[in-house]
mmCIF file of C-alpha atoms in Angstrom:
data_model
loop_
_atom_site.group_PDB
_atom_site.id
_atom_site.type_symbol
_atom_site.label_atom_id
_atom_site.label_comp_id
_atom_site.label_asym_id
_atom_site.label_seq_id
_atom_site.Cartn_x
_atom_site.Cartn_y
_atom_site.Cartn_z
ATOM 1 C CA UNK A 1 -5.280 -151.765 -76.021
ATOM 2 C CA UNK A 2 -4.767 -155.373 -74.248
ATOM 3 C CA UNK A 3 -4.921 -156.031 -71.094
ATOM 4 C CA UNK A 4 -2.039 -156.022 -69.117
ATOM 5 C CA UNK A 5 -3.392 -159.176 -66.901
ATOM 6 C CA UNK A 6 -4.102 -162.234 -69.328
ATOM 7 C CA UNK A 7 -2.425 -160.693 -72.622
ATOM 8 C CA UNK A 8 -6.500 -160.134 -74.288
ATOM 9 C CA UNK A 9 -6.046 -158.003 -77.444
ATOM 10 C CA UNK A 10 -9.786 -157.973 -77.356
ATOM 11 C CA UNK A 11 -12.157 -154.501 -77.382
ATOM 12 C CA UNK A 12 -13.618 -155.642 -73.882
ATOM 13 C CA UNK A 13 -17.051 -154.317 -72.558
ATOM 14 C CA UNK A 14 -17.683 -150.822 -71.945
ATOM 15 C CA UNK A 15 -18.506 -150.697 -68.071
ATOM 16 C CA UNK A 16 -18.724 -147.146 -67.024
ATOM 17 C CA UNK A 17 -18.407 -143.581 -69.135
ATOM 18 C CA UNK A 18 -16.861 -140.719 -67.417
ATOM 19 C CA UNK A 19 -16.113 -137.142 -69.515
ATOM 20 C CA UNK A 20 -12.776 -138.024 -71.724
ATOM 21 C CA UNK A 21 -12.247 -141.657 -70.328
ATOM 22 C CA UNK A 22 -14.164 -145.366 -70.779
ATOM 23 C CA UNK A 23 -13.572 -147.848 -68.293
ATOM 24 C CA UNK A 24 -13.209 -151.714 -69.801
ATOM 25 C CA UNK A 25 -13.387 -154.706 -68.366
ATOM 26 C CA UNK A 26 -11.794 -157.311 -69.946
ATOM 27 C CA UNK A 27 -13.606 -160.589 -71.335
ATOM 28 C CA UNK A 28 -10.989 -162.810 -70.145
ATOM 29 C CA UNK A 29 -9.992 -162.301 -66.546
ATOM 30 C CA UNK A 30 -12.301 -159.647 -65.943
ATOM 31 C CA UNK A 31 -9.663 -156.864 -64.938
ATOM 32 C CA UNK A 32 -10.672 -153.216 -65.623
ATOM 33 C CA UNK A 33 -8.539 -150.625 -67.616
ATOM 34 C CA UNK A 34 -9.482 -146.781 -67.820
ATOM 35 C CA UNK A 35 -8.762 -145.886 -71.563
ATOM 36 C CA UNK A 36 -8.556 -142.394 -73.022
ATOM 37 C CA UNK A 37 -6.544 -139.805 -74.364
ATOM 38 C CA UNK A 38 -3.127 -138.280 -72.451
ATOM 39 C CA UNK A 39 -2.671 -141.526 -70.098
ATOM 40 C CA UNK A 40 0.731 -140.971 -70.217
ATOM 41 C CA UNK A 41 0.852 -137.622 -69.385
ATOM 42 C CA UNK A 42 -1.294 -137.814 -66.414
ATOM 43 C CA UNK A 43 1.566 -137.786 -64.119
ATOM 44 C CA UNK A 44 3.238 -134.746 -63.611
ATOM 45 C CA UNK A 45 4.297 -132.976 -60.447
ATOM 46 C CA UNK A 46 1.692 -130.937 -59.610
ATOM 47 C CA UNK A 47 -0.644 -134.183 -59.342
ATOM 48 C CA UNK A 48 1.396 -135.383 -56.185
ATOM 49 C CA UNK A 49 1.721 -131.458 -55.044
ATOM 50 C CA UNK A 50 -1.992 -131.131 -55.470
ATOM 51 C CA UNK A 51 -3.165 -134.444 -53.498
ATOM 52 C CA UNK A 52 -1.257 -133.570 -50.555
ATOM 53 C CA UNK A 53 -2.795 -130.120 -50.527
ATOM 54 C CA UNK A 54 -5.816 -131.191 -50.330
ATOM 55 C CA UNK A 55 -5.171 -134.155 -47.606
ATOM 56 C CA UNK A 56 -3.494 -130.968 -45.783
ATOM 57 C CA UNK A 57 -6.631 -128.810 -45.784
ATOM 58 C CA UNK A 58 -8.643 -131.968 -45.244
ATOM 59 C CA UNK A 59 -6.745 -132.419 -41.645
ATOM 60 C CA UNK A 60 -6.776 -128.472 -40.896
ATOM 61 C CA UNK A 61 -11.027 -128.111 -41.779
ATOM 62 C CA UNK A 62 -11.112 -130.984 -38.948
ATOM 63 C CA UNK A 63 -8.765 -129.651 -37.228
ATOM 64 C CA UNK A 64 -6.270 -132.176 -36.509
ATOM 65 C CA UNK A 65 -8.438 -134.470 -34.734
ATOM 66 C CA UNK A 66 -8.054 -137.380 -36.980
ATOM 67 C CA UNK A 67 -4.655 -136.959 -37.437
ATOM 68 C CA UNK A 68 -4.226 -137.367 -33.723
ATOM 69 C CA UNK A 69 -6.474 -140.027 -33.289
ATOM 70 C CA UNK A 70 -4.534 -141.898 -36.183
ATOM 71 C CA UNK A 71 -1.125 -141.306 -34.494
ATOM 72 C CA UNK A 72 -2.685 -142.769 -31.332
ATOM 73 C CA UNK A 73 -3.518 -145.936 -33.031
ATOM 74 C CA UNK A 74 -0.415 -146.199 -35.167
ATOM 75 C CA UNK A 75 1.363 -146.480 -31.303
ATOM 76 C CA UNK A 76 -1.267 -148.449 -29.584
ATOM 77 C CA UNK A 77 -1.293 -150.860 -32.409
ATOM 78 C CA UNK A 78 2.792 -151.068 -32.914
ATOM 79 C CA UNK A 79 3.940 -150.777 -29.199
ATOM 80 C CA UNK A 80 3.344 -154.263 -27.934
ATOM 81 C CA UNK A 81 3.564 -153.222 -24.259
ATOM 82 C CA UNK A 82 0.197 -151.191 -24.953
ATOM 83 C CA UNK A 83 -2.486 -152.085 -22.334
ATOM 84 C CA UNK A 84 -5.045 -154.299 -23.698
ATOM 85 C CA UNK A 85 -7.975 -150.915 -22.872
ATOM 86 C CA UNK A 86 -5.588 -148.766 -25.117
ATOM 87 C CA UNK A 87 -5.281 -151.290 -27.934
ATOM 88 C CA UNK A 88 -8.674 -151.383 -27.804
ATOM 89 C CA UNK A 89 -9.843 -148.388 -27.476
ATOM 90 C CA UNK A 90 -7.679 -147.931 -31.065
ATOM 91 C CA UNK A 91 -9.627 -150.396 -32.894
ATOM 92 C CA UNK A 92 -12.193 -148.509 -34.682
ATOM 93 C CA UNK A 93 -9.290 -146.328 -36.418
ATOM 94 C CA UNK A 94 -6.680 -149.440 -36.266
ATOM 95 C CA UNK A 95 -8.478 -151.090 -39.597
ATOM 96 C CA UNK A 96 -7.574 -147.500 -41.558
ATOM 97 C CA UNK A 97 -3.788 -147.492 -41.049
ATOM 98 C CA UNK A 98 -3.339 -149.731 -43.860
ATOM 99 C CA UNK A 99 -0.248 -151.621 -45.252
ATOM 100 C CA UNK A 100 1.492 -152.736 -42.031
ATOM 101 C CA UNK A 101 3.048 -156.054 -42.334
ATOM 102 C CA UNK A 102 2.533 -158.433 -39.977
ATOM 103 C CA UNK A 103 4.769 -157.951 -36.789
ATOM 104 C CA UNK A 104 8.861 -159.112 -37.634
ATOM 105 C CA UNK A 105 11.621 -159.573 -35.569
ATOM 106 C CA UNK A 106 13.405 -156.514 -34.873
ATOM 107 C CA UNK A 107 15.624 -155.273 -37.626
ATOM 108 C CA UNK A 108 13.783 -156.844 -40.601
ATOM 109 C CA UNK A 109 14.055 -154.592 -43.548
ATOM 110 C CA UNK A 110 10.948 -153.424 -45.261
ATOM 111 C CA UNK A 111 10.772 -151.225 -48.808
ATOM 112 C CA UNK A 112 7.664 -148.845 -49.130
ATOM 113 C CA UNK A 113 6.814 -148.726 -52.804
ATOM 114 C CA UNK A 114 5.764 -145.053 -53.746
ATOM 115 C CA UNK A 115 6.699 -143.691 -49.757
ATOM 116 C CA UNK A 116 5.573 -139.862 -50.320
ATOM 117 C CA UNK A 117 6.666 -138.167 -47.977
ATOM 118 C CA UNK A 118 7.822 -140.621 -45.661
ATOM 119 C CA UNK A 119 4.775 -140.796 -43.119
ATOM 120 C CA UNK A 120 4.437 -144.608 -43.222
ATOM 121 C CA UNK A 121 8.236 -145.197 -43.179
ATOM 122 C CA UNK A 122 8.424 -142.665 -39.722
ATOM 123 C CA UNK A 123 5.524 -144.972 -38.326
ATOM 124 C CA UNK A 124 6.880 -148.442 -39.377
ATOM 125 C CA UNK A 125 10.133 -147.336 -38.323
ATOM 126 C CA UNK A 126 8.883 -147.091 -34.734
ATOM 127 C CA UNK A 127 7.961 -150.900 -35.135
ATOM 128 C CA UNK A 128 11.566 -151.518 -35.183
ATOM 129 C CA UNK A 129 12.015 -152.240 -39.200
ATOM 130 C CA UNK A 130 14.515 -151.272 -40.967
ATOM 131 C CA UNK A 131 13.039 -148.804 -43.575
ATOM 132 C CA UNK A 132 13.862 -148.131 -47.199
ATOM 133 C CA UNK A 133 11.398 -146.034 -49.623
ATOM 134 C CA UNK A 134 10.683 -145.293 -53.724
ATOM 135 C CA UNK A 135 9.180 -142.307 -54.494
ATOM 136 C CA UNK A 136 8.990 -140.696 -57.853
ATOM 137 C CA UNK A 137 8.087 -137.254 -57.136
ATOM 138 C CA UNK A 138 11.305 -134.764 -56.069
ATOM 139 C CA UNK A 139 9.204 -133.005 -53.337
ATOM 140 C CA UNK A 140 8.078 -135.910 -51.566
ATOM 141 C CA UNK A 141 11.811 -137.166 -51.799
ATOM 142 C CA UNK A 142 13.082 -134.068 -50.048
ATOM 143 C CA UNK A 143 11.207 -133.760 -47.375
ATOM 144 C CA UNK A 144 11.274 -137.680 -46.602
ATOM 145 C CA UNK A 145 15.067 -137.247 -46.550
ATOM 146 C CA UNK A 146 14.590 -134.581 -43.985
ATOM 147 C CA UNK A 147 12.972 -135.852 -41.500
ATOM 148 C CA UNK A 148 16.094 -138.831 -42.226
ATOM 149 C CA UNK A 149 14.938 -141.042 -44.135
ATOM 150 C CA UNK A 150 16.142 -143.587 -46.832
ATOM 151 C CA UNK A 151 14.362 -142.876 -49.912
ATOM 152 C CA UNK A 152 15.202 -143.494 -53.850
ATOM 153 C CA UNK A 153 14.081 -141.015 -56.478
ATOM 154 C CA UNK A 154 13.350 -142.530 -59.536
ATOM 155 C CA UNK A 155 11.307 -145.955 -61.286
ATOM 156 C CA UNK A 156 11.340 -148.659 -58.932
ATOM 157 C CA UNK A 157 13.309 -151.034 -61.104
ATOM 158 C CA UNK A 158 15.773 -148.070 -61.654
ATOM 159 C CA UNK A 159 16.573 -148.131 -57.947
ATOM 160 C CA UNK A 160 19.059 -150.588 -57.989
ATOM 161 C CA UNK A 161 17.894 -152.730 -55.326
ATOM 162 C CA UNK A 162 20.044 -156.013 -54.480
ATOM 163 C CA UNK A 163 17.526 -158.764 -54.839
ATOM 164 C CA UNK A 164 16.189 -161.090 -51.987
ATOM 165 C CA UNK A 165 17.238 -157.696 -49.948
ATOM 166 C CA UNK A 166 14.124 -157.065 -48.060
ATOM 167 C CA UNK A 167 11.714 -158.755 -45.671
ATOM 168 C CA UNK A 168 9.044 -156.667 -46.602
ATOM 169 C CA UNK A 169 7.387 -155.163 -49.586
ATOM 170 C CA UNK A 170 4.701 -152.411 -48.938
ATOM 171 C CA UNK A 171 2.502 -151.683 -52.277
ATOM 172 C CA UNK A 172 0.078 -149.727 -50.636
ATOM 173 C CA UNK A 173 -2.099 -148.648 -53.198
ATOM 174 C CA UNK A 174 0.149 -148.481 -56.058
ATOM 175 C CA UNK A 175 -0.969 -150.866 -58.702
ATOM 176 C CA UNK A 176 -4.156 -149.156 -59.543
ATOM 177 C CA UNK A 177 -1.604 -146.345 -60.617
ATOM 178 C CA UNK A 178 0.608 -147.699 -63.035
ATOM 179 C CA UNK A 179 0.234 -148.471 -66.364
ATOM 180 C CA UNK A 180 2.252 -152.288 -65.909
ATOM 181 C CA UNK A 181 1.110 -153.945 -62.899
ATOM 182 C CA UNK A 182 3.004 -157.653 -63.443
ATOM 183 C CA UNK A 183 6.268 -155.626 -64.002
ATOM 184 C CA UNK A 184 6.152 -153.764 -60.343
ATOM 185 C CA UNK A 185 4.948 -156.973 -58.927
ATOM 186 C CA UNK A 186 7.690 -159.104 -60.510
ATOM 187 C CA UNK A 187 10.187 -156.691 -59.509
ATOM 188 C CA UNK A 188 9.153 -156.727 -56.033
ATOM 189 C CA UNK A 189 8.786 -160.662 -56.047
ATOM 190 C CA UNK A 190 12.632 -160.483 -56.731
ATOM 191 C CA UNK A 191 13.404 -158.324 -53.853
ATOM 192 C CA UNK A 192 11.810 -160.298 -51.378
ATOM 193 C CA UNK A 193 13.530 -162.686 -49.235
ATOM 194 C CA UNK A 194 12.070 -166.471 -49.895
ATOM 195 C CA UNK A 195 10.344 -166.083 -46.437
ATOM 196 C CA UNK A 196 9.453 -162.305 -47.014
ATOM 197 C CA UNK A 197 6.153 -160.800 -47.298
ATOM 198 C CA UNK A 198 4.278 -158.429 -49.611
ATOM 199 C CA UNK A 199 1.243 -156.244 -48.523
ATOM 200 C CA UNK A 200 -0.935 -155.065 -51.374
ATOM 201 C CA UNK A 201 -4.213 -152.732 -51.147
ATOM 202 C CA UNK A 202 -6.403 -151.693 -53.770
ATOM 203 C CA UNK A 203 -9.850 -150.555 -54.658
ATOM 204 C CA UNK A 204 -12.128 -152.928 -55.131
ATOM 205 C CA UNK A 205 -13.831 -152.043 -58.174
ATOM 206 C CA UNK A 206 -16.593 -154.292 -58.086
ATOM 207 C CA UNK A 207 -17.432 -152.981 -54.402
ATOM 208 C CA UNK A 208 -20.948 -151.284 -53.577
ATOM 209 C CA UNK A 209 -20.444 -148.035 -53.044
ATOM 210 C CA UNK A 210 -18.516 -147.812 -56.715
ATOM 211 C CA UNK A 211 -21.703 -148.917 -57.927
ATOM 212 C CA UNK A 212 -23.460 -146.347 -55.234
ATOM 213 C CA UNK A 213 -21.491 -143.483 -56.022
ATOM 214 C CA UNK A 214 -20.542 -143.852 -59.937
ATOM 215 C CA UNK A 215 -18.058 -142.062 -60.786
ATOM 216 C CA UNK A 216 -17.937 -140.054 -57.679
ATOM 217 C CA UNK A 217 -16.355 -142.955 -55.911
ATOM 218 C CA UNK A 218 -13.341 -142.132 -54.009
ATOM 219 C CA UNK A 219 -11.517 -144.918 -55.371
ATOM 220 C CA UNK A 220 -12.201 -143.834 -59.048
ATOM 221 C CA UNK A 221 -9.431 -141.077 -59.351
ATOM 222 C CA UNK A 222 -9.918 -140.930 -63.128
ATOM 223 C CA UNK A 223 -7.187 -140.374 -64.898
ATOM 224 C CA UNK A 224 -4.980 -140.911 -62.549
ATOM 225 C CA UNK A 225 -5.845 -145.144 -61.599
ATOM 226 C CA UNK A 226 -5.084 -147.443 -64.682
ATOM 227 C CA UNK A 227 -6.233 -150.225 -63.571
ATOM 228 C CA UNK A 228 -9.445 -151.603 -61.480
ATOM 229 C CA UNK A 229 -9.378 -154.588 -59.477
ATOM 230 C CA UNK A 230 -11.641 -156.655 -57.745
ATOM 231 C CA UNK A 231 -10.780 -159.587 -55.205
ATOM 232 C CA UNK A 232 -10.606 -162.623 -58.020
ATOM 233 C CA UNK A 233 -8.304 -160.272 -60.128
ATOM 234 C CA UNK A 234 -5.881 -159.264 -57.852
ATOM 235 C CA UNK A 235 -5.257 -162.598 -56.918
ATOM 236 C CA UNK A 236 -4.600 -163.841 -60.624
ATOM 237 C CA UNK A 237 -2.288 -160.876 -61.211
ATOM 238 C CA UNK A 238 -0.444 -162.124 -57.594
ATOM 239 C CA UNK A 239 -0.277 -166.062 -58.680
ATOM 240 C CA UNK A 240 0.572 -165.192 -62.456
ATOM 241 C CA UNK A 241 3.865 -162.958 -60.632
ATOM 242 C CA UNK A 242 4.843 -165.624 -58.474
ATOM 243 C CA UNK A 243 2.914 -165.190 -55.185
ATOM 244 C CA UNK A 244 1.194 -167.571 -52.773
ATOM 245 C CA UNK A 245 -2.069 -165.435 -51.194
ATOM 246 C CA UNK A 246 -1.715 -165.723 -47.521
ATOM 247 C CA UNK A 247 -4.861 -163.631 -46.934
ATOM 248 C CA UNK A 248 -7.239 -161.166 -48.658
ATOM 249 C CA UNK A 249 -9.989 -159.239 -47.112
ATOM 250 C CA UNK A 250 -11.780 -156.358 -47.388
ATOM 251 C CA UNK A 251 -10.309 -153.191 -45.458
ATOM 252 C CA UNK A 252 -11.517 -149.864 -46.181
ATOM 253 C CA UNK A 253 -9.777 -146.565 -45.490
ATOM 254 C CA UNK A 254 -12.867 -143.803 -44.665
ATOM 255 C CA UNK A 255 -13.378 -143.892 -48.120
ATOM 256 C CA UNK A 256 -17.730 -143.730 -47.552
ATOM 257 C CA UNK A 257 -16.649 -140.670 -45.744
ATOM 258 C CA UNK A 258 -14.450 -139.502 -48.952
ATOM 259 C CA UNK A 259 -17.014 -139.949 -51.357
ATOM 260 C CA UNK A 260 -20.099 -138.358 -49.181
ATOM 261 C CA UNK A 261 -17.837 -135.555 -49.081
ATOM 262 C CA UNK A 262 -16.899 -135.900 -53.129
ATOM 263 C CA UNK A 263 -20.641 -136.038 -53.693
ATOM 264 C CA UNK A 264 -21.465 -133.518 -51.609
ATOM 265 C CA UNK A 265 -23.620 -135.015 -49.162
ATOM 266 C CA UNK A 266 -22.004 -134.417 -46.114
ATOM 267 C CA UNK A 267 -19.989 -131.379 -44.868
ATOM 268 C CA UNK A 268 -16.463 -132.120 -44.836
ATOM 269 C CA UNK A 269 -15.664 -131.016 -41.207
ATOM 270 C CA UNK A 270 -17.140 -134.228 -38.963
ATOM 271 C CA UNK A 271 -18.022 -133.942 -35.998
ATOM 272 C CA UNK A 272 -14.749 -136.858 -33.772
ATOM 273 C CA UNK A 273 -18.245 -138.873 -33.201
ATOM 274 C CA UNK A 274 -19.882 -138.813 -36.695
ATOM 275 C CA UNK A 275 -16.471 -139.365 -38.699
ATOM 276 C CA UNK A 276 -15.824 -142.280 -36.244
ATOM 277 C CA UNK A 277 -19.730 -143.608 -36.790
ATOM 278 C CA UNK A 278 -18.753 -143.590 -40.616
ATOM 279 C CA UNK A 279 -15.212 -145.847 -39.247
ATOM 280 C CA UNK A 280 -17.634 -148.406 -37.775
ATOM 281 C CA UNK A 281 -19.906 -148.130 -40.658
ATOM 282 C CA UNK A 282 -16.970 -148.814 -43.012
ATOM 283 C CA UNK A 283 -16.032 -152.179 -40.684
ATOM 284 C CA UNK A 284 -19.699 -153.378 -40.885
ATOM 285 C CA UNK A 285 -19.531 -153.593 -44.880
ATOM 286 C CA UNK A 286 -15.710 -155.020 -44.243
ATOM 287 C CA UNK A 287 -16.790 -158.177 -42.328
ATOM 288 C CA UNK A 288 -19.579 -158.868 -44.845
ATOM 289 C CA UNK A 289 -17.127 -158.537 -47.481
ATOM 290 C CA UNK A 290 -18.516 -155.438 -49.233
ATOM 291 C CA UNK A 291 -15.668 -153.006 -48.474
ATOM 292 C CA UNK A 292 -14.185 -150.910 -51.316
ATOM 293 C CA UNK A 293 -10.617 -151.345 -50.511
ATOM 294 C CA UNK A 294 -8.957 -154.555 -50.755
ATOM 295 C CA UNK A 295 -5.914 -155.545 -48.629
ATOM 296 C CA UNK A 296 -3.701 -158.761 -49.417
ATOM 297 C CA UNK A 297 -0.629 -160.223 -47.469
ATOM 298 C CA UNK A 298 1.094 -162.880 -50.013
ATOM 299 C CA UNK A 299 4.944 -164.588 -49.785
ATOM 300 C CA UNK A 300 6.897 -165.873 -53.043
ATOM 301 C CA UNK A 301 6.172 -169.211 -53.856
#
């Protein structure tokens, strides 16, 4: 198989086993690919019915409380008349919302590539953009259109987009999915408005607690992510698709808490206080640049 970054035809180096899949990391650039049988296949309906099962249970076992505690910091962080105490006071979850361009004038347009059921739309909508999603799976569709929302079913380069449409481009964890990563961010490159901005977050595979947890790392999923990135890939697979990186950091998304839990070393109902303990731990390892999710903000260039 070559690698869909730098063209390599070569075997790679075998980097981590798993039952039924190899993970490979290229010679080249270094980009990681999960091999095995029934790739293609992995996507089916019942993987995106499943998932949000499980994040539903998730938010009943704690009951609600992080749910609410995440709705309060969606508004604190996208109502600019907040009080500086309640913006503050939203920090610790603020860094986990994930994918929120910077602040536009009101109006500006913004596609969410892959938009589930619609949650992010709903909350950027309240930051006065004008929201558009793609979503692949028929469920997630329906009930995004529901609740009134603008949302293509179908490929992304199916949707029939008009090009230089959109100020924003959301690809919140979406590369690691799919089996062409260039293509989706070409694509999106020729939606955006010259002065528009995409937001990208992914793994990071090279990231301690991958190397911690194996393959009980939350940001694993095997089969389901194709590719693994780390910082220096991600921004060769921006620059080779025609963006300029404006900023890339480390941002993770209670993942330590997601892979305790995966491993089976914590129980998954938290205690408000110890999930938020795991937040701050999570922004500790961010600043130092050890953080397991990677979040970039990049323009056309």
């Amino acid at each position: 198989m070559s690698c869909r970054l730098c063209g390599s035809s070569d075997d790679g180096d075998l980097v981590q086993q798993t039952p039924g899949f190899q993970l490979i990391r290229c010679r080249h650039c270094g980009l990681v690919r999960t091999e095995g049988p029934g790739l293609d296949l992995t996507y089916d309906g019942d993987y995106y019915s499943a998932h949000a099962l499980q994040d539903t249970m998730r938010s009943l076992r704690s009951g609600g409380a992080r749910v609410r505690l995440t709705d309060f910091a969606y508004a604190a962080y996208l109502d600019g008349s907040s009080s500086w105490l309640r913006r503050l006071a939203a920090l610790p979850v603020r860094n986990r919302l994930g994918g929120l361009p910077p602040r536009n004038e009101s109006g500006s347009r913004l596609l969410d590539v892959g938009s589930g059921d619609g949650d992010f739309l709903r909350r950027a909508k309240t930051a006065g953009y004008q929201v558009v999603g793609q979503e692949i799976n028929p469920a997630a569709v329906a009930s995004a259109r529901k609740a009134g929302l603008d949302v293509h079913l179908g490929p992304l380069e199916a949707a029939g987009f008009v090009p230089q449409s959109f100020d924003a481009v959301r690809l919140w964890h979406v590369l690691e999915h799919v089996a062409e990563p260039l293509a989706i961010l070409k694509t999106a490159h020729a939606l955006l408005k010259p002065s528009g901005v995409l937001v990208v977050g992914v793994p990071d595979f090279d990231s301690p607690a991958r190397r911690i947890f194996g393959a009980r790392w939350a940001g694993l999923q095997l089969p389901f992510h194709r590719h693994h990135f780390n910082p220096r890939t991600l921004r060769r697979a921006l620059s080779v698709s025609g963006f300029r990186v404006r900023s890339l950091r480390h941002r993770s998304v209670g993942t330590i808490y997601s892979s305790l839990t995966e491993a089976r070393r914590i129980p998954q109902a938290l205690t408000v206080p110890a999930w938020l303990g795991l937040l701050l731990l999570d922004d500790a390892l961010d600043l130092a640049g050890q953080g397991d999710t990677i979040d970039a903000l990049a323009s056309p260039s």
